[in-house]
Each structure stands twice: as structure tokens, then as C-alpha cells.
JSON list of C-alpha atoms in Angstrom, two decimals:
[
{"chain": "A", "resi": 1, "resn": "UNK", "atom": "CA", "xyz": [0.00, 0.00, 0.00]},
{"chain": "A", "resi": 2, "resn": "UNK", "atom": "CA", "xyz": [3.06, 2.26, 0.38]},
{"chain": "A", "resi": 3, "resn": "UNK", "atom": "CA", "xyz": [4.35, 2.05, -3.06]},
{"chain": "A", "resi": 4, "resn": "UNK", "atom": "CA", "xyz": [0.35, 2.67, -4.09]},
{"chain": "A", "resi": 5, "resn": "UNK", "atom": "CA", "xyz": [0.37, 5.78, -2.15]},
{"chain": "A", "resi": 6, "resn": "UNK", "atom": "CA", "xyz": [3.79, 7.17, -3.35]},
{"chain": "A", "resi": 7, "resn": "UNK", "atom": "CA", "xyz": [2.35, 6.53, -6.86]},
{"chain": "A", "resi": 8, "resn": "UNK", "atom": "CA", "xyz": [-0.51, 8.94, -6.15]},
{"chain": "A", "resi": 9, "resn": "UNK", "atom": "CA", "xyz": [1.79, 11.44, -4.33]},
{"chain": "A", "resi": 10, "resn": "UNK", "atom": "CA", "xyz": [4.41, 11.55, -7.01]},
{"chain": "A", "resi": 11, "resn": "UNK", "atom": "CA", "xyz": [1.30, 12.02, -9.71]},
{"chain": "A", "resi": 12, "resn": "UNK", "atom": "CA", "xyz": [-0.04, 14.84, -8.10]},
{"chain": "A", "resi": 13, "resn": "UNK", "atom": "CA", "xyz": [2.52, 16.91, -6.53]},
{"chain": "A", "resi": 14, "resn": "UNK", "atom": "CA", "xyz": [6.00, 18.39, -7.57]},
{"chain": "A", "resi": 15, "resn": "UNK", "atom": "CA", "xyz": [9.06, 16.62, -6.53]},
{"chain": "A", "resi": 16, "resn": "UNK", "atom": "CA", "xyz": [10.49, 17.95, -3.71]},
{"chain": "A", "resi": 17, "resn": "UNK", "atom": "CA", "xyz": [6.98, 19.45, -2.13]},
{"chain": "A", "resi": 18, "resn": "UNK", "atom": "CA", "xyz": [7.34, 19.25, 1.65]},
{"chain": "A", "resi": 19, "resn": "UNK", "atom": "CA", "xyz": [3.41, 18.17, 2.17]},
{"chain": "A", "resi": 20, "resn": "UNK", "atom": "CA", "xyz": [1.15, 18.80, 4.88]},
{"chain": "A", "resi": 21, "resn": "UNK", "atom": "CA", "xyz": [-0.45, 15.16, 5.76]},
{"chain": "A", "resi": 22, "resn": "UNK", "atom": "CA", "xyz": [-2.70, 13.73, 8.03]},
{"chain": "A", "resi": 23, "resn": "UNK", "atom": "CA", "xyz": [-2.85, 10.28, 9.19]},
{"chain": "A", "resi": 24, "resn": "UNK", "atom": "CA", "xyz": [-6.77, 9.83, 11.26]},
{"chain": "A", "resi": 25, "resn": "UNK", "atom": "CA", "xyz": [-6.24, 6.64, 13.23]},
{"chain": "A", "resi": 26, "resn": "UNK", "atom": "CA", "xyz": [-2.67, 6.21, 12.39]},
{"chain": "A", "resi": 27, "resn": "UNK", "atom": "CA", "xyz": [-2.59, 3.68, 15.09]},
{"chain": "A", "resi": 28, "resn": "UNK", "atom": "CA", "xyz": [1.48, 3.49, 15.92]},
{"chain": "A", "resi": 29, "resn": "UNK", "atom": "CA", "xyz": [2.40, 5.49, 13.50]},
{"chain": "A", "resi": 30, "resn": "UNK", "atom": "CA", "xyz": [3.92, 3.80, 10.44]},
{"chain": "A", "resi": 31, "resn": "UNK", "atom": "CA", "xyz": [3.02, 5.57, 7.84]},
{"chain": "A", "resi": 32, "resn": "UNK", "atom": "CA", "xyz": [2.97, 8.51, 9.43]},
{"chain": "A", "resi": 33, "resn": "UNK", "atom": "CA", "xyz": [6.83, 8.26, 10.38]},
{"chain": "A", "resi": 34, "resn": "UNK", "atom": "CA", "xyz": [7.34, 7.28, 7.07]},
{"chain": "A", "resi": 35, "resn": "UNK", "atom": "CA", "xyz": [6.19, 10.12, 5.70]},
{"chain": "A", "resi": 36, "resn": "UNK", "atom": "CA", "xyz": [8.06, 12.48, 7.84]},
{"chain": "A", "resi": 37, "resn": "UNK", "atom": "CA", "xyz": [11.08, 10.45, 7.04]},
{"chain": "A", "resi": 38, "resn": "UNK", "atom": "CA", "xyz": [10.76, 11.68, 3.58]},
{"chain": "A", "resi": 39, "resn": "UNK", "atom": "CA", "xyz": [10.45, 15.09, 4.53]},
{"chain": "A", "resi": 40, "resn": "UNK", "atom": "CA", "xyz": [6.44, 15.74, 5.01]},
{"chain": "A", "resi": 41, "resn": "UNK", "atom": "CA", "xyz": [4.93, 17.08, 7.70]},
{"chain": "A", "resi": 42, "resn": "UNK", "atom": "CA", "xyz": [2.77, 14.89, 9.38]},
{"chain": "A", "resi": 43, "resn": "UNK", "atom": "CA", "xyz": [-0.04, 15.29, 12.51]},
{"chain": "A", "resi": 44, "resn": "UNK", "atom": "CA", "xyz": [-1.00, 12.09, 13.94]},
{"chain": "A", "resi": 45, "resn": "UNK", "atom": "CA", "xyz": [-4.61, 11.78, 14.80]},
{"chain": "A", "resi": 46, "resn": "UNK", "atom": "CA", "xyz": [-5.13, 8.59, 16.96]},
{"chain": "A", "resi": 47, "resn": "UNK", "atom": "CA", "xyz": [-7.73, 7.95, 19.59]},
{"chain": "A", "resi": 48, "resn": "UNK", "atom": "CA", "xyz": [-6.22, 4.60, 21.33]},
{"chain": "A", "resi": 49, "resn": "UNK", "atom": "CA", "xyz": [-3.93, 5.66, 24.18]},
{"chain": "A", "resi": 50, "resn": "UNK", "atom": "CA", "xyz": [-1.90, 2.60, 24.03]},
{"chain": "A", "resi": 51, "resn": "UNK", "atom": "CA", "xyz": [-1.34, 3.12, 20.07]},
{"chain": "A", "resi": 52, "resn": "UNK", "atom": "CA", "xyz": [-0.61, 6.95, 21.26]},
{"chain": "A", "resi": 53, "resn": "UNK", "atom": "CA", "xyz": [2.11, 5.74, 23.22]},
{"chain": "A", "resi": 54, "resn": "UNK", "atom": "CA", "xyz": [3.77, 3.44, 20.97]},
{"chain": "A", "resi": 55, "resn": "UNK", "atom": "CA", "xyz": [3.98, 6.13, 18.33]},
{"chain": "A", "resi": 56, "resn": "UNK", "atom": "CA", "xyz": [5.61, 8.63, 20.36]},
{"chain": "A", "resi": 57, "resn": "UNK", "atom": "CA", "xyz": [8.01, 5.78, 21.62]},
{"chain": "A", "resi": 58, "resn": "UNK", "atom": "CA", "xyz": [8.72, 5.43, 17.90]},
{"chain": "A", "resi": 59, "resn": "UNK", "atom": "CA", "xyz": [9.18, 9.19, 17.22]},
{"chain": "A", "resi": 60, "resn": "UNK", "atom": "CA", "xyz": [11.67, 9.53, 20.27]},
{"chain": "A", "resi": 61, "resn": "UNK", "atom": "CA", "xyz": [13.80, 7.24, 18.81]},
{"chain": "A", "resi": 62, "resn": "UNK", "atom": "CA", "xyz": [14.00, 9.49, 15.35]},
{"chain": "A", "resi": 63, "resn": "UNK", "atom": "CA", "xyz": [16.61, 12.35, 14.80]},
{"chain": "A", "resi": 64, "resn": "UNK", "atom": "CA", "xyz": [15.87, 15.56, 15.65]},
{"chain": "A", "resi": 65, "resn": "UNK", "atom": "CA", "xyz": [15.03, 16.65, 12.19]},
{"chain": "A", "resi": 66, "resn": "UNK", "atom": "CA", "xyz": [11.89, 14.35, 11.41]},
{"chain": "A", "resi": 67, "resn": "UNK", "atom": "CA", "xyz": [10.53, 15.06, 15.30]},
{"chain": "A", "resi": 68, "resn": "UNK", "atom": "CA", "xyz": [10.30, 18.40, 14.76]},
{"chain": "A", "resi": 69, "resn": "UNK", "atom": "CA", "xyz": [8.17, 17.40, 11.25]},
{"chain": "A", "resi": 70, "resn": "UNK", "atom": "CA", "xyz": [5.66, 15.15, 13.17]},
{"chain": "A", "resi": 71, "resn": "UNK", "atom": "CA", "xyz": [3.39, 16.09, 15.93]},
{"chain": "A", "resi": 72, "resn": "UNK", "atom": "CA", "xyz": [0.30, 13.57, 17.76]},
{"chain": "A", "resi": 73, "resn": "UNK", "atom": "CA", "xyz": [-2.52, 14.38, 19.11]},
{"chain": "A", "resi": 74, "resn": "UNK", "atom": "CA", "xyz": [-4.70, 11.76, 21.09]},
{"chain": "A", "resi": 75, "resn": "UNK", "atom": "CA", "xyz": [-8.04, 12.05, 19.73]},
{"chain": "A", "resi": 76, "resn": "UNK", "atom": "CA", "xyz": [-11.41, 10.91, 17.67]},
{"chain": "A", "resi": 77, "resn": "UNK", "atom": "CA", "xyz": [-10.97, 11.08, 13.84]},
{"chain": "A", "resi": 78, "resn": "UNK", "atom": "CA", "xyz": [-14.69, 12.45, 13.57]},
{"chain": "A", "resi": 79, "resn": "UNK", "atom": "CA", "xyz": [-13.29, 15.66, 15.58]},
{"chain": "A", "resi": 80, "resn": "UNK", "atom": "CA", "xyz": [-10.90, 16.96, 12.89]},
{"chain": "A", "resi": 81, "resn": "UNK", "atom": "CA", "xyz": [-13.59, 19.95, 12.82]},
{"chain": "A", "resi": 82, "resn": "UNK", "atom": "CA", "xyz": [-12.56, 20.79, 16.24]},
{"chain": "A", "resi": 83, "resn": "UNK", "atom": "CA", "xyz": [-8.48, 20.25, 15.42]},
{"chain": "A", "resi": 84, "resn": "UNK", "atom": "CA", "xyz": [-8.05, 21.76, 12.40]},
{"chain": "A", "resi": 85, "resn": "UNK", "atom": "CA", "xyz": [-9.29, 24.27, 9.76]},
{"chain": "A", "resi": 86, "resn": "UNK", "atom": "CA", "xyz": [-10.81, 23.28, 6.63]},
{"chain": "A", "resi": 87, "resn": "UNK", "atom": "CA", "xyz": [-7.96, 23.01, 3.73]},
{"chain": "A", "resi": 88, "resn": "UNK", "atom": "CA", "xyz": [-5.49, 22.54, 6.00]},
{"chain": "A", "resi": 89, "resn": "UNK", "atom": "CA", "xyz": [-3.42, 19.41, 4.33]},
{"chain": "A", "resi": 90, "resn": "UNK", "atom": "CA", "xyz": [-2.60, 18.19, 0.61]},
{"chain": "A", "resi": 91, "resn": "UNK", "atom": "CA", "xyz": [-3.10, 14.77, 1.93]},
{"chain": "A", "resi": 92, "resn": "UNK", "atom": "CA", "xyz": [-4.92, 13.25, 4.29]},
{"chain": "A", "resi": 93, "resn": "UNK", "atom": "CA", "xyz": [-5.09, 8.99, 5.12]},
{"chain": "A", "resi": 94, "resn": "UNK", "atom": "CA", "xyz": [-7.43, 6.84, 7.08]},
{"chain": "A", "resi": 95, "resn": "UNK", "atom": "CA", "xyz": [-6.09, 3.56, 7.01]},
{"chain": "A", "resi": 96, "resn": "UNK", "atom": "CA", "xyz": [-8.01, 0.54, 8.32]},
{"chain": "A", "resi": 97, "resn": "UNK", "atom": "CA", "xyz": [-10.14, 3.04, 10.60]},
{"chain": "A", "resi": 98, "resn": "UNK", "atom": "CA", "xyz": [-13.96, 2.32, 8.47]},
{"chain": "A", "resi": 99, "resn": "UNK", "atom": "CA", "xyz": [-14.48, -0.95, 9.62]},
{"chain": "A", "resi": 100, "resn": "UNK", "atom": "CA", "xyz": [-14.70, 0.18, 13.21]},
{"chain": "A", "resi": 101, "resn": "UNK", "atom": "CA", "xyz": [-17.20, 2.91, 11.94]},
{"chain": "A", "resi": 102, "resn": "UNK", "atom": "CA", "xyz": [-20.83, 2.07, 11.99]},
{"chain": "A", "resi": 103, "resn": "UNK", "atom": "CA", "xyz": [-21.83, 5.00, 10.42]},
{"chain": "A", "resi": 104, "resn": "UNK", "atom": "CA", "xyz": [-18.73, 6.31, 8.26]},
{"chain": "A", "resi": 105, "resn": "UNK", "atom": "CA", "xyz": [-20.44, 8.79, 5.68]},
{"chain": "A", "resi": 106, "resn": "UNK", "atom": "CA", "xyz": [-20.21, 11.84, 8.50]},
{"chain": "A", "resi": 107, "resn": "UNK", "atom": "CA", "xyz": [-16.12, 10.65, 9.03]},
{"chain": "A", "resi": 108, "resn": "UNK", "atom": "CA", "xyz": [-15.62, 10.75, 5.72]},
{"chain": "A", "resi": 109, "resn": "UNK", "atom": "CA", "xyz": [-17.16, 14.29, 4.92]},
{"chain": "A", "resi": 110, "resn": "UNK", "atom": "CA", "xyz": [-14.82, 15.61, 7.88]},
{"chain": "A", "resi": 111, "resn": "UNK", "atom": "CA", "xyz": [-11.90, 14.33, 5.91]},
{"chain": "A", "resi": 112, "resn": "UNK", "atom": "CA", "xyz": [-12.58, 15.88, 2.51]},
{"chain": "A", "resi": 113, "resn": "UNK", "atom": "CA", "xyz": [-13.34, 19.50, 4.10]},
{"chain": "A", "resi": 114, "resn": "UNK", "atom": "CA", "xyz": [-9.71, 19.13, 5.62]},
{"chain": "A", "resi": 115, "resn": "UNK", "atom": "CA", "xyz": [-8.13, 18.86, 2.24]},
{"chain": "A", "resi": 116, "resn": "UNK", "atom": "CA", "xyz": [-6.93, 22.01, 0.27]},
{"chain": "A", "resi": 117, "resn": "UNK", "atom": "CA", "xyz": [-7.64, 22.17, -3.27]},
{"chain": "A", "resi": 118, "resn": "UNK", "atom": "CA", "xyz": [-6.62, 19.04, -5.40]},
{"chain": "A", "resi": 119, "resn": "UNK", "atom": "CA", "xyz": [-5.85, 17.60, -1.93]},
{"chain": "A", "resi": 120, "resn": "UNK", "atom": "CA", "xyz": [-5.58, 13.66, -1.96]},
{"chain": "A", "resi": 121, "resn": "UNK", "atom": "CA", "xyz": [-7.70, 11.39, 0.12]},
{"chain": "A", "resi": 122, "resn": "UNK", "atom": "CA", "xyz": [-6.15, 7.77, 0.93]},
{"chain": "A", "resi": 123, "resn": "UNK", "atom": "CA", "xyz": [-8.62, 5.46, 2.15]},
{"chain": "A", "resi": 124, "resn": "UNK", "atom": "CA", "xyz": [-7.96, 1.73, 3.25]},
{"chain": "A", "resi": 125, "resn": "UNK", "atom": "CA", "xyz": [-10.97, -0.31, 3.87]},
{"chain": "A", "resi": 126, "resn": "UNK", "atom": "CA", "xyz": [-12.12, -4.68, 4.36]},
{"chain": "A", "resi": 127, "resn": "UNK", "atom": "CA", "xyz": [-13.43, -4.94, 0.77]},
{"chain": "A", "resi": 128, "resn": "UNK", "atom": "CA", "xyz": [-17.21, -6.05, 0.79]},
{"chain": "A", "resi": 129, "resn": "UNK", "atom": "CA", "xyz": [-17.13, -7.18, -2.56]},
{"chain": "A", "resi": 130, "resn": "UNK", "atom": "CA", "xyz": [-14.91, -10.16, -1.21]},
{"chain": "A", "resi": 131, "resn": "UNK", "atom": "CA", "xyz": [-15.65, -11.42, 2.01]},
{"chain": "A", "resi": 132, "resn": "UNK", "atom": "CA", "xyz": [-16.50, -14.95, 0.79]},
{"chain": "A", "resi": 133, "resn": "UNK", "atom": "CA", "xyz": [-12.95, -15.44, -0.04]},
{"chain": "A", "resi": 134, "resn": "UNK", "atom": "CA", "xyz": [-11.28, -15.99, 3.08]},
{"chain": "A", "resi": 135, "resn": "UNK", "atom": "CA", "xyz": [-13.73, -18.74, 4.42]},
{"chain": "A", "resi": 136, "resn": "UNK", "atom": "CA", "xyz": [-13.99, -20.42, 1.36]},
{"chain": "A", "resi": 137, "resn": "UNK", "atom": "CA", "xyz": [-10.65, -20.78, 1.24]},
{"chain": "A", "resi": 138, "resn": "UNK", "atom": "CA", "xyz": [-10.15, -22.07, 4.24]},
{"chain": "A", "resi": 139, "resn": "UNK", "atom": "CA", "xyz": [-12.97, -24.18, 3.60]},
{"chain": "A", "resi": 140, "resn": "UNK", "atom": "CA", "xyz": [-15.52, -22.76, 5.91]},
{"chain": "A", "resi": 141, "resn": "UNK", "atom": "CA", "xyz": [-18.67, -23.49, 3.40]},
{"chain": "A", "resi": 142, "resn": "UNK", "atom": "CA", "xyz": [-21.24, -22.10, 5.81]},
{"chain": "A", "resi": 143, "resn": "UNK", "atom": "CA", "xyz": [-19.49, -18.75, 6.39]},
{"chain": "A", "resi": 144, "resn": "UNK", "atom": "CA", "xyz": [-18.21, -18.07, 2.66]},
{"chain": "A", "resi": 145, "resn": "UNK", "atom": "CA", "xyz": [-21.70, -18.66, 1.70]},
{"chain": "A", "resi": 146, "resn": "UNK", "atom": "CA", "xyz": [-23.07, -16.07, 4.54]},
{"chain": "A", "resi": 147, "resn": "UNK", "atom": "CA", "xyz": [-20.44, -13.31, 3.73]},
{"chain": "A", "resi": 148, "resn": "UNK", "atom": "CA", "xyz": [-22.16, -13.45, 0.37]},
{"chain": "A", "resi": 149, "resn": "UNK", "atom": "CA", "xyz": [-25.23, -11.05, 1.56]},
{"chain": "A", "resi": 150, "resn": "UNK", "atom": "CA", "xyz": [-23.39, -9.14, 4.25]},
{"chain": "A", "resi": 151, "resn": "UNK", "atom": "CA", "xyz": [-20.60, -6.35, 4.57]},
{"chain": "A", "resi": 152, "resn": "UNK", "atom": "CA", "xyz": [-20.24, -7.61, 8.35]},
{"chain": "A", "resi": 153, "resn": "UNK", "atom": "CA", "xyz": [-17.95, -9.95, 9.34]},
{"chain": "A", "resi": 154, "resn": "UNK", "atom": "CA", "xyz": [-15.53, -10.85, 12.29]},
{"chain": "A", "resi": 155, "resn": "UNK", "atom": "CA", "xyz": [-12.25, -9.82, 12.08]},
{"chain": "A", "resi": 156, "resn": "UNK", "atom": "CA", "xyz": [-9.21, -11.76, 13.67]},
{"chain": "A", "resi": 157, "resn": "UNK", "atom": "CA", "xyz": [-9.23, -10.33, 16.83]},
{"chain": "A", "resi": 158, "resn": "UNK", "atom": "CA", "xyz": [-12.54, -11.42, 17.09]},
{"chain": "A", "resi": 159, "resn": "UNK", "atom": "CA", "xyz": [-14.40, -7.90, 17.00]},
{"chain": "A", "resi": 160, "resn": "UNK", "atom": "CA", "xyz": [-17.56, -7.63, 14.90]},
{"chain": "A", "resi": 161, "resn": "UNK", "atom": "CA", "xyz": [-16.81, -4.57, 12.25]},
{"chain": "A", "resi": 162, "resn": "UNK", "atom": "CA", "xyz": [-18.34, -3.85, 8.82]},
{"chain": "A", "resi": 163, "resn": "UNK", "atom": "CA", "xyz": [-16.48, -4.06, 5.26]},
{"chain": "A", "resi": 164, "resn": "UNK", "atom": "CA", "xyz": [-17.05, -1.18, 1.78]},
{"chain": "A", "resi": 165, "resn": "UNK", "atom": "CA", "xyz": [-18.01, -2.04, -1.56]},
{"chain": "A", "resi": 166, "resn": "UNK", "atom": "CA", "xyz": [-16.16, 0.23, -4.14]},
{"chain": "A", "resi": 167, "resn": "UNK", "atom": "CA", "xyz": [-19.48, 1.16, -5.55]},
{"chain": "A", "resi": 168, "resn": "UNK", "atom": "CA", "xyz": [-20.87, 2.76, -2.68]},
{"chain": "A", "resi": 169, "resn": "UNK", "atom": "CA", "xyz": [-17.54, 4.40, -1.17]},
{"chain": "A", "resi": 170, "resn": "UNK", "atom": "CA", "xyz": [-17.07, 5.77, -4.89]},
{"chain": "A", "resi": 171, "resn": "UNK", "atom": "CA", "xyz": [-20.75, 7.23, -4.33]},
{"chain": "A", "resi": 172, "resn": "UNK", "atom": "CA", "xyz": [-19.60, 8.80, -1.05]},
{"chain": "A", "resi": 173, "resn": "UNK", "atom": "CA", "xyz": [-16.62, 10.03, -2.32]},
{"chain": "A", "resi": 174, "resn": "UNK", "atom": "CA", "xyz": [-18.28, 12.24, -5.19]},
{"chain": "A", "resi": 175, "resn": "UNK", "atom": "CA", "xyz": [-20.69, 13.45, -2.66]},
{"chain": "A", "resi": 176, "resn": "UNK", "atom": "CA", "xyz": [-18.66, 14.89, -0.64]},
{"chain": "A", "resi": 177, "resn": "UNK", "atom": "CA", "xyz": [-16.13, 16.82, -3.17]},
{"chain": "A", "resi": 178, "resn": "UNK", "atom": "CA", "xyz": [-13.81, 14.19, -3.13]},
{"chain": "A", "resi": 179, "resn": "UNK", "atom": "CA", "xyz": [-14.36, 11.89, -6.36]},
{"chain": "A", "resi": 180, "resn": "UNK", "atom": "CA", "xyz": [-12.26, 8.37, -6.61]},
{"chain": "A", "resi": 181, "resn": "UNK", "atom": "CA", "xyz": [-9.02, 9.17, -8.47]},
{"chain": "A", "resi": 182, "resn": "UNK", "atom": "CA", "xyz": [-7.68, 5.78, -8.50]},
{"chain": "A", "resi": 183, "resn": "UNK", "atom": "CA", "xyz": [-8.48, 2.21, -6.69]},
{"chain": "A", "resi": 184, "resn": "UNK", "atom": "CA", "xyz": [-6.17, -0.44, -5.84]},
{"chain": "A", "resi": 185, "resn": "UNK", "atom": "CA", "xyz": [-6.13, -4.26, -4.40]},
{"chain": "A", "resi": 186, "resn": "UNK", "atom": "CA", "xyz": [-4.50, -5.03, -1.23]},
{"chain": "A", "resi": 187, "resn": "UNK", "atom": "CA", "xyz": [-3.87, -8.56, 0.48]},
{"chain": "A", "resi": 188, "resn": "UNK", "atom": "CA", "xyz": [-4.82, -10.27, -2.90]},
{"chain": "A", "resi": 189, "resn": "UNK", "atom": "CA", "xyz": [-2.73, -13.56, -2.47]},
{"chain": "A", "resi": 190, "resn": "UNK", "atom": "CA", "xyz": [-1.31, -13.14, 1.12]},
{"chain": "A", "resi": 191, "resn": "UNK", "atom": "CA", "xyz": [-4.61, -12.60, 3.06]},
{"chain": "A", "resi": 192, "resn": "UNK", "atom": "CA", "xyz": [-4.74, -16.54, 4.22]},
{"chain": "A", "resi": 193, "resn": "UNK", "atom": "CA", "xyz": [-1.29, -16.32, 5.65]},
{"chain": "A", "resi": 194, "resn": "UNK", "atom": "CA", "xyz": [-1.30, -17.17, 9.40]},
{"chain": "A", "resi": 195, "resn": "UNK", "atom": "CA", "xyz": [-0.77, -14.19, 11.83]},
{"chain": "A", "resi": 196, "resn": "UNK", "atom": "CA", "xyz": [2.90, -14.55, 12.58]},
{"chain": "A", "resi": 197, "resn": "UNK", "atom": "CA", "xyz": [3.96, -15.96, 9.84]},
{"chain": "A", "resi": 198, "resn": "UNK", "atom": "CA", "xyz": [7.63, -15.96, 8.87]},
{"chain": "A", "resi": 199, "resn": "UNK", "atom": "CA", "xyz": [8.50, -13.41, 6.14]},
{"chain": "A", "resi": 200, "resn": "UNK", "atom": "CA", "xyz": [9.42, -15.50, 2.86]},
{"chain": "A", "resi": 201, "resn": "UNK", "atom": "CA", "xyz": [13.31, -15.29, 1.86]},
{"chain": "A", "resi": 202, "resn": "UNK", "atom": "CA", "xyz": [11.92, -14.23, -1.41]},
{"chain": "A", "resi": 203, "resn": "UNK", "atom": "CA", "xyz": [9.72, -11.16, -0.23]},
{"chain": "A", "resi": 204, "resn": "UNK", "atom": "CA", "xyz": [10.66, -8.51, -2.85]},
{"chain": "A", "resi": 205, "resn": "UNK", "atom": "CA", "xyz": [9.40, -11.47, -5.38]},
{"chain": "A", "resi": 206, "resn": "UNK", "atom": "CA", "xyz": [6.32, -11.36, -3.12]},
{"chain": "A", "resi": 207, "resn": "UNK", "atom": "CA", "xyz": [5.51, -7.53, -2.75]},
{"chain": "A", "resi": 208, "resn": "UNK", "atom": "CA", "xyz": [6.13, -7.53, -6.86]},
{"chain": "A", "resi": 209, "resn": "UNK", "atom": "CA", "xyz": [3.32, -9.95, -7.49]},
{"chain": "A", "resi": 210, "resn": "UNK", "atom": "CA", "xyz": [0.85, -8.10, -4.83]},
{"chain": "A", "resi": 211, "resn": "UNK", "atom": "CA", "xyz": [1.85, -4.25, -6.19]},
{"chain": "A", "resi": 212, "resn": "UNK", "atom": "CA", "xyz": [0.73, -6.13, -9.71]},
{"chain": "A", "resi": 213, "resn": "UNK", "atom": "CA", "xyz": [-2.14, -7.98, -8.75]},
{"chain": "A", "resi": 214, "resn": "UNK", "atom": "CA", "xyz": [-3.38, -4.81, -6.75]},
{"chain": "A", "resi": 215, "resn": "UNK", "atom": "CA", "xyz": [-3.46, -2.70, -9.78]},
{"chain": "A", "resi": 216, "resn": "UNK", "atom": "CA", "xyz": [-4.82, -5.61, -12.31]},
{"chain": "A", "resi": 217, "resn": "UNK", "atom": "CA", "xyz": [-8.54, -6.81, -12.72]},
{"chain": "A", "resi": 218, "resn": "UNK", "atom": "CA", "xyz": [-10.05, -9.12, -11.99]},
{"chain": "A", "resi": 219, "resn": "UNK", "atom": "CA", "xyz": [-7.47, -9.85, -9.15]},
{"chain": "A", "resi": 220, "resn": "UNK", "atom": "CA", "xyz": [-7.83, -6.47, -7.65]},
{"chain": "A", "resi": 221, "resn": "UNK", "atom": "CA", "xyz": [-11.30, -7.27, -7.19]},
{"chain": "A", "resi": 222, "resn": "UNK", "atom": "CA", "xyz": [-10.84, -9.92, -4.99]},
{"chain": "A", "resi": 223, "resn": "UNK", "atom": "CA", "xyz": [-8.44, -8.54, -2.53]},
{"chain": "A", "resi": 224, "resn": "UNK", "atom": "CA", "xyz": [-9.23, -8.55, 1.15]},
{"chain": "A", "resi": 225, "resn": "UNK", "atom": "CA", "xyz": [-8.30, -4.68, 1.26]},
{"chain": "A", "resi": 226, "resn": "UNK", "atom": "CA", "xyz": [-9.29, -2.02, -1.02]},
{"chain": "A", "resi": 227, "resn": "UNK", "atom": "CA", "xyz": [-7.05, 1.10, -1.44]},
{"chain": "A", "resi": 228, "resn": "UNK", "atom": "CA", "xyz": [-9.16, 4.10, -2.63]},
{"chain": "A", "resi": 229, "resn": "UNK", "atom": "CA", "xyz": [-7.67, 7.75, -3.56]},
{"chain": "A", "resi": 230, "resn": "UNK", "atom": "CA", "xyz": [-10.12, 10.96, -3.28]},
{"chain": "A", "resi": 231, "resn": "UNK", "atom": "CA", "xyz": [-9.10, 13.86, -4.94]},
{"chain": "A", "resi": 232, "resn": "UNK", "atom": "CA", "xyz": [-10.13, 17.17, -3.71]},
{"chain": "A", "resi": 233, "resn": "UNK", "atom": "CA", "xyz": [-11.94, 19.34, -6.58]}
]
């Protein structure tokens, strides 16, 4: 998802930019680091005190130079009305934050009246389009064929959350001044893998075939994740 979002950043802004970004639930802060590592400024927005704690661990541990580019503030992502003025960042991600959401359409409006102008929106969310996969491929007949009807599901750590189908997030995302720019597949042939799972000797093989399959149909279809980019008109 990295590469996908460098893609879009690289696209849409000149080389060399210093951006103003956003991460809403960054939990511990790995792309957000990342992104100050390359010379962004980033604000953490991150509601889980435990994931608070472990980002500004993280950030301690970073030269001077990229501290002083990242700042975190504890809080709830549908508050950046209260944080921040509208149009105040280029870019602005919510990674893995909508399935906790029950109602996400009032989230997501928040988000596109913080982007400036031709601002980028990075969205990662369970893809409802595929939620059979995963027990059908691990042969659970009853559940593949319930996942069919549903966009909720139970997610590893055995919380009850809710999944997007691109058609109706690509709805959203035009009604609220943020149309889909681009879409992507993530987690198309490594969703199955057992948490904890040893990291292949062959990885960069690996991430090749994913960054591919992401970006091809049908495969991208089928991923477990679904990378969507808003722009801001």
C-alpha cells in the first residue's frame, strides 16, 4: 500500500513538495513516520492511548530533524472539525479506521473539508465485494456462503466490524467533493497467511506480485483490502 500511495503522491505533486499530511487513526504510526522520514509534515490523529504511546516511543527514537516534522494528538478522527481548519493538508489517510465505523459517511465528509484544493484522500478499507474469499478458502462453506449477503464480518481479533463495496464508497466520495481518483487491491494472495507468519526469503518477489495484482482486474477485485484515492476538486 506504500508504493500505491507514493504513486498517487508523485502524480499529483512536484518533486520535492514538503506536504502537509494527516494520518486519522494512524494507530502506531507507520506511515505517518514514514512520511516524515521523507520530509512531510505529518499530525497524527489517533484515539487509542496505548497506540498513542507506541507512536511517540517510535518518534523519540528518530533524529531531531523528522521530530520536529511530526506532531500527535490523542483524539477521535470524527473531531478533525474541532483540530483543524478546513484546507489545512494536501493529503490526508485513514487507514483501516472504516471498519470500526458504523456509520462512516459523516467521518468521511470531515476528511474531505480538511483537504486544500486538489488535496488527496487515501482510504484503506475490508473490501465487501470479497468477504467470501477468506472462508472459502479455508474451507468454511457455511461462512463463505453467509459473507455473500453481508458487509459484516468478524475480524481476527474477534471484534464484529463492517467491510465497503467500491461502488458505494465511490458514491460517497463524489458526494462529498472528493471523487475516486484511483483504486487499488491489497492482500490479494497473502490474506490466508497465518498471523505470525515468517517473512518468505523471497519477499521482494512477493511484494512484486501483490503491487501487480493490486493494480490488475479481476485480481484487484478480490483482494481482502481495497485502497481508494479521493481527490479534492
Amino acid at each position: 500500500m506504500a508504493r500505491q500511495l507514493d504513486e498517487q503522491i508523485v502524480a499529483r505533486f512536484p518533486v520535492g513538495q514538503r506536504l502537509r499530511v494527516l494520518d486519522v487513526g494512524m494507530g502506531q504510526g507507520t506511515q505517518a513516520l514514514r512520511l516524515a522520514r521523507a520530509g512531510h509534515q505529518v499530525t497524527g490523529l489517533e484515539q487509542d492511548a496505548t497506540m498513542v504511546a507506541a507512536a511517540r516511543e517510535s518518534l523519540a527514537g528518530e533524529p531531531e530533524g523528522i521530530r520536529e516534522r511530526m506532531r500527535i494528538i490523542e483524539g477521535d478522527g470524527r473531531d478533525t472539525g474541532v483540530h483543524f481548519l478546513p484546507g489545512s493538508f494536501d493529503v490526508v489517510l485513514c487507514h483501516g479506521v472504516l471498519m470500526y465505523v458504523e456509520e462512516p459517511d459523516p467521518l468521511l465528509a470531515g476528511l474531505a473539508r480538511m483537504l486544500a484544493h486538489g488535496g488527496l484522500l487515501s482510504l484503506l478499507v475490508r473490501n465487501g465485494d470479497a468477504l467470501a474469499i477468506r472462508p472459502g478458502l479455508s474451507g468454511d462453506w457455511s461462512g463463505a456462503l453467509a459473507a455473500f449477503d453481508t458487509t459484516a464480518y468478524r475480524n481476527r481479533l474477534g471484534l464484529d466490524v463492517r467491510a465497503d463495496r467500491l461502488k458505494d464508497l465511490t458514491s460517497t466520495l463524489a458526494g462529498i467533493g472528493a471523487p475516486l481518483h484511483a483504486w487499488y487491491g491489497v492482500r490479494v494472495f497473502t490474506d490466508t497467511a497465518a498471523d505470525g507468519a515468517e517473512v518468505p526469503a523471497d519477499v521482494e518477489t512477493l511484494l512484486a506480485v501483490e503491487e501487480k495484482a493490486g493494480r490488475t482486474d479481476p485480481y484487484r477485485g478480490v483482494a481482502a483490502l481495497l485502497h481508494l484515492c479521493g481527490v479534492r476538486g
